[in-house]
Coordinates of C-alpha atoms in Angstrom, one line a residue:
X1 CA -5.9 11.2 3.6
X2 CA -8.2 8.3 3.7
X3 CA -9.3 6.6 6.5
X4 CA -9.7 2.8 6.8
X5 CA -13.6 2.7 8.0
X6 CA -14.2 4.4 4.7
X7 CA -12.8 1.7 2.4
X8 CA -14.0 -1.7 4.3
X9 CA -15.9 -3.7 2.1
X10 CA -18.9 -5.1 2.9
X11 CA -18.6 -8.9 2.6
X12 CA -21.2 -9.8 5.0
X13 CA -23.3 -10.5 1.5
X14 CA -20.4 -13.6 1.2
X15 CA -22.1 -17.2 2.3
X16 CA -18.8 -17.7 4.1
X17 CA -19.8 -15.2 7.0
X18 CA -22.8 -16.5 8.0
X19 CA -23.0 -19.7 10.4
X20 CA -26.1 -21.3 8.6
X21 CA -23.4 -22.0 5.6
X22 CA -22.1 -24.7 8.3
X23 CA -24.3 -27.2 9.2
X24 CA -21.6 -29.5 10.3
X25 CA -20.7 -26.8 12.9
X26 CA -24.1 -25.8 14.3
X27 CA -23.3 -27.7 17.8
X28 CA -20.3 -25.6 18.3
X29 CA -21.7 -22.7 20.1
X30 CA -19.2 -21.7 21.7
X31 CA -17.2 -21.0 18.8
X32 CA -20.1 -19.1 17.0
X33 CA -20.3 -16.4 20.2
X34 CA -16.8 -15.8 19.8
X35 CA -17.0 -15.9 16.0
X36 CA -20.4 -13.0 16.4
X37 CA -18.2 -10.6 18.6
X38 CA -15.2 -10.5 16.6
X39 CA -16.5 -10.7 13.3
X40 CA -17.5 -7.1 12.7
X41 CA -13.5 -6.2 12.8
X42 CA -12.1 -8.4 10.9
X43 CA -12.8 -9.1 6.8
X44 CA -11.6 -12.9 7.3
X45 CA -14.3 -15.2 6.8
X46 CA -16.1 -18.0 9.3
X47 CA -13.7 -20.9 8.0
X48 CA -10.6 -18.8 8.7
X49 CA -12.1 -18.3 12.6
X50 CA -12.8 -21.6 12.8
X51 CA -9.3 -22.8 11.7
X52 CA -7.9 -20.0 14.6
X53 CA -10.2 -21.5 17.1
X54 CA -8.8 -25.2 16.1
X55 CA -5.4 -23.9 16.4
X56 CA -5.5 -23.0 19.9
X57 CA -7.5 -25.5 21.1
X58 CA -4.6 -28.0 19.8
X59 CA -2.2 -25.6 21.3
X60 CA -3.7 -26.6 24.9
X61 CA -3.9 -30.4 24.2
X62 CA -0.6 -30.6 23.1
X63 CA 0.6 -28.3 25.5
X64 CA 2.7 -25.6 23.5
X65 CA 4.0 -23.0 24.9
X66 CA 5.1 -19.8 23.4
X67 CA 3.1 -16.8 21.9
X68 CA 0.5 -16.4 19.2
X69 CA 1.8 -14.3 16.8
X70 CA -0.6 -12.3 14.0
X71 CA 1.6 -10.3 11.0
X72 CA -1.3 -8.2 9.3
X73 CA -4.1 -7.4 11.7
X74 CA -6.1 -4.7 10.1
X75 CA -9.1 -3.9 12.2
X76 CA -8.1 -6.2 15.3
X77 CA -10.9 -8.7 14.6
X78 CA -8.4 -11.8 14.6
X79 CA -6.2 -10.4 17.3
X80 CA -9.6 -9.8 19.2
X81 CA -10.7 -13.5 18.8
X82 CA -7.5 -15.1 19.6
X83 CA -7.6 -13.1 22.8
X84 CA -10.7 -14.5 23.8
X85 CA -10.3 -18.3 22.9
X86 CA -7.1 -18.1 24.5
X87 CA -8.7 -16.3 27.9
X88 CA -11.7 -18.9 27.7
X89 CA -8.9 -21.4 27.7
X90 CA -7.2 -20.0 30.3
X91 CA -3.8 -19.9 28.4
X92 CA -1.1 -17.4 29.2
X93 CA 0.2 -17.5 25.6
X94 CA 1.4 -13.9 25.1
X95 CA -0.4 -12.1 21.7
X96 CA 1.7 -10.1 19.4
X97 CA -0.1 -8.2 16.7
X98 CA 2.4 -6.7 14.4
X99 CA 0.8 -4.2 11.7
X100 CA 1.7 -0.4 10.0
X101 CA -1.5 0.7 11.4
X102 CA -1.5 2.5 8.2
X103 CA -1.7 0.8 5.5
X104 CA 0.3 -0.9 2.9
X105 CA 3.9 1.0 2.3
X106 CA 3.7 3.4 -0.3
X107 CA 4.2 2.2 -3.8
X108 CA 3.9 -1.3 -2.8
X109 CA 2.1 -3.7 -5.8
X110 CA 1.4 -7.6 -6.2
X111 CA -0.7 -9.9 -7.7
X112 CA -4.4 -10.6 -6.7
X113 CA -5.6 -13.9 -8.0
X114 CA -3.8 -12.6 -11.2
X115 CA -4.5 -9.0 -11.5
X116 CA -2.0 -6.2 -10.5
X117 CA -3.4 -4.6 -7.3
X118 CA -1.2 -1.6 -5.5
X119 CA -1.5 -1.6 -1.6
X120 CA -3.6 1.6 0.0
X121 CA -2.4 4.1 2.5
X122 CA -4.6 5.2 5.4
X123 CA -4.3 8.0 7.8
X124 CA -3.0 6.3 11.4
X125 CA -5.3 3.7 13.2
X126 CA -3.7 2.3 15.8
X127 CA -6.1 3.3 18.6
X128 CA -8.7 2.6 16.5
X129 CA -7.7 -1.0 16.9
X130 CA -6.8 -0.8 20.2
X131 CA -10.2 0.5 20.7
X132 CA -11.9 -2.4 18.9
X133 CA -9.9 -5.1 21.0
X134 CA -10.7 -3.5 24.2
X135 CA -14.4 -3.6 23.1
X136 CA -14.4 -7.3 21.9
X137 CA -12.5 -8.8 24.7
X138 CA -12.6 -6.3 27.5
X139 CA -9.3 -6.2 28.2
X140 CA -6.1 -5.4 26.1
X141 CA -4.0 -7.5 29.1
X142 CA -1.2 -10.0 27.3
X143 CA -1.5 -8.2 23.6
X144 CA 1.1 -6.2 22.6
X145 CA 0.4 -4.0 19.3
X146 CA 3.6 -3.9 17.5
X147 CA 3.6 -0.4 15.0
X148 CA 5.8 -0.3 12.2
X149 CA 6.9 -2.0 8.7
X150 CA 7.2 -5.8 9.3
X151 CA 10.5 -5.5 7.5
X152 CA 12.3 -3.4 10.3
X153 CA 10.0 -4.5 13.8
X154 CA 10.3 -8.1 13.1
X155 CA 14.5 -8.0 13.5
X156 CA 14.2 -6.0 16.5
X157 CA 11.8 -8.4 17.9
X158 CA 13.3 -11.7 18.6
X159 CA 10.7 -13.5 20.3
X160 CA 12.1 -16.5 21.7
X161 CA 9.4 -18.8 21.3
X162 CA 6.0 -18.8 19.3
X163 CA 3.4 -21.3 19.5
X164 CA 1.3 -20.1 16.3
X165 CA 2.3 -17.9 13.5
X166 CA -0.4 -16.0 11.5
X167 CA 1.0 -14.3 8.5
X168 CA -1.4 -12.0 6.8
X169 CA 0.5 -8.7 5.3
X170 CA -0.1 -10.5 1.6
X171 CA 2.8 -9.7 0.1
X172 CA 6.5 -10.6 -1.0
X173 CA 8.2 -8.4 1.0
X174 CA 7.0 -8.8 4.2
X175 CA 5.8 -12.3 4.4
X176 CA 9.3 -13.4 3.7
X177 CA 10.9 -11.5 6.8
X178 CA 8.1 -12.9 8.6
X179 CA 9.3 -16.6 7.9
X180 CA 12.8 -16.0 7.9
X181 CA 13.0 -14.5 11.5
X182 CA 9.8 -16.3 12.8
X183 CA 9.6 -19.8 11.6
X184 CA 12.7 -20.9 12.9
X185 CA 11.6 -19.8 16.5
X186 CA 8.0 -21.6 15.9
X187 CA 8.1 -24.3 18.2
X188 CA 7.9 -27.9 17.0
X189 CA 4.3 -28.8 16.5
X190 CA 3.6 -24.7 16.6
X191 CA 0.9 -24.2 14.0
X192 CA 1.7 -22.3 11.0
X193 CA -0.9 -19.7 9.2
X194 CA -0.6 -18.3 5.9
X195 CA -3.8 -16.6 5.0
X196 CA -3.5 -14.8 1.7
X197 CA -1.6 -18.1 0.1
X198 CA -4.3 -18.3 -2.2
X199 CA -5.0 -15.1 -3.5
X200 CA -1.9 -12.9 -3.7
X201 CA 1.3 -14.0 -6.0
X202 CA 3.8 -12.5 -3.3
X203 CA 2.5 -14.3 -0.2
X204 CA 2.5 -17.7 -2.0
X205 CA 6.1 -17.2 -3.9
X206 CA 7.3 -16.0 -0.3
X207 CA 5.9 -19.1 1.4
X208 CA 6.8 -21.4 -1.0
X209 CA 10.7 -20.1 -1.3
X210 CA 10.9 -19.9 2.3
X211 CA 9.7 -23.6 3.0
X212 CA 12.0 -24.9 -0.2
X213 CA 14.9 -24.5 1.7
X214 CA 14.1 -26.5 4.8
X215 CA 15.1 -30.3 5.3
X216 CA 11.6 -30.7 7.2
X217 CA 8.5 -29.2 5.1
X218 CA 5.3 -28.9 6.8
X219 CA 2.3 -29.8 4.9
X220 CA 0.0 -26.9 4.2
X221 CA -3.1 -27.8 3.9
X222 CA -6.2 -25.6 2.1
X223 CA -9.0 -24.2 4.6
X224 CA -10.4 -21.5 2.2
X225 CA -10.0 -19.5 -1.2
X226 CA -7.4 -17.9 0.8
X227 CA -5.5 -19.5 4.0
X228 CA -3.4 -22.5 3.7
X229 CA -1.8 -23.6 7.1
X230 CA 0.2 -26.9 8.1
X231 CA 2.3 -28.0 11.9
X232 CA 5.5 -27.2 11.9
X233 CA 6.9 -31.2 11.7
X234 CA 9.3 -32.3 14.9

């Protein structure tokens, strides 16, 4: 069995982790000693952080309610970092972090920026990620680690009212539970995040059927090689 710190790539080589590939952002310090504590468990880059730490920030000023929601969350890095803008904040938005803890289902394929990729299977590392949240933010208070295929916790979870949605499982089958049950319970003006919309074929056909058959289409709009995210219109 393999186990997930085995097979982490190393993309600290990429420009896009480091904060000196931002000059426009060098007064935010704040965001950058979030960003530095988060960072080693997570494989999104600085301009996905950044859009996170925008997203809650607007949830405060517009004063939406509801919970933060992360499909995909690997390591914990994101889940981590949403924790602690929102503590900084001093929101009480509820964190759900739904995730197999385990890998991609067996036999589970799509399409990586063209190519045919298959999902890997890990051996079980849940408290692994409990762990690394506990470390980052110093408290797991208000997160709730949700185990399980997306396709099967997601129905028995109706939340009743989400303030942001991160979707980040990458592919068909699960993104498209993910907006079928959780999009209509975003709230209006909830901020919708779709971060593999650029790189996997399932996560963008999902998306894209999913938002076709709505009256009201938010406009996604492109933060990196990957994530596209939009507001959910009112």
């Amino acid at each position: 069995m393999q186990y997930v710190t085995d097979l982490i790539a190393n993309i600290e080589e990429f420009p896009t982790r480091w904060p000196a590939s931002f000059p426009e952002l060098r007064h935010e310090q704040g965001f950058w000693q979030l960003y530095e504590k988060a960072r080693p468990y997570s494989m999104v880059h600085a301009t996905g952080f950044y859009n996170a730490y925008q997203s809650i920030n607007y949830l405060k000023e517009a004063n939406i309610e509801g919970a933060i929601v992360e499909c995909g969350c690997f390591l914990g890095g994101m889940t981590a970092f949403m924790a602690l803008v929102r503590n900084e904040l001093r929101l009480a938005h509820p964190i759900y972090a739904f995730d197999t803890f385990e890998g991609f289902p067996e036999g589970s394929t799509d399409s990586f920026l063209g190519t045919p990729v298959g999902g890997p299977q890990y051996a079980i590392f849940r408290e692994a990620v409990q762990a690394n949240i506990l470390k980052v933010v110093g408290s797991v208070d208000r997160i709730n680690l949700v185990q399980g295929p997306v396709e099967l916790t997601i129905p028995a979870m109706p939340l009743e009212n989400i303030a942001l949605l991160r979707l980040d499982t990458d592919h068909y089958d699960s993104t498209i539970v993910e907006l079928k049950h959780y999009y209509p319970r975003l709230a209006l003006g909830g901020v919708l995040i779709v971060d593999d919309y650029g790189l996997y074929n399932g996560s963008r056909k999902a998306t894209d059927e999913f938002l076709a058959t709505l009256q009201r289409r938010p406009l996604l709009n492109r933060i990196d090689h990957g994530i596209w995210t939009g507001v959910k219109p009112g």
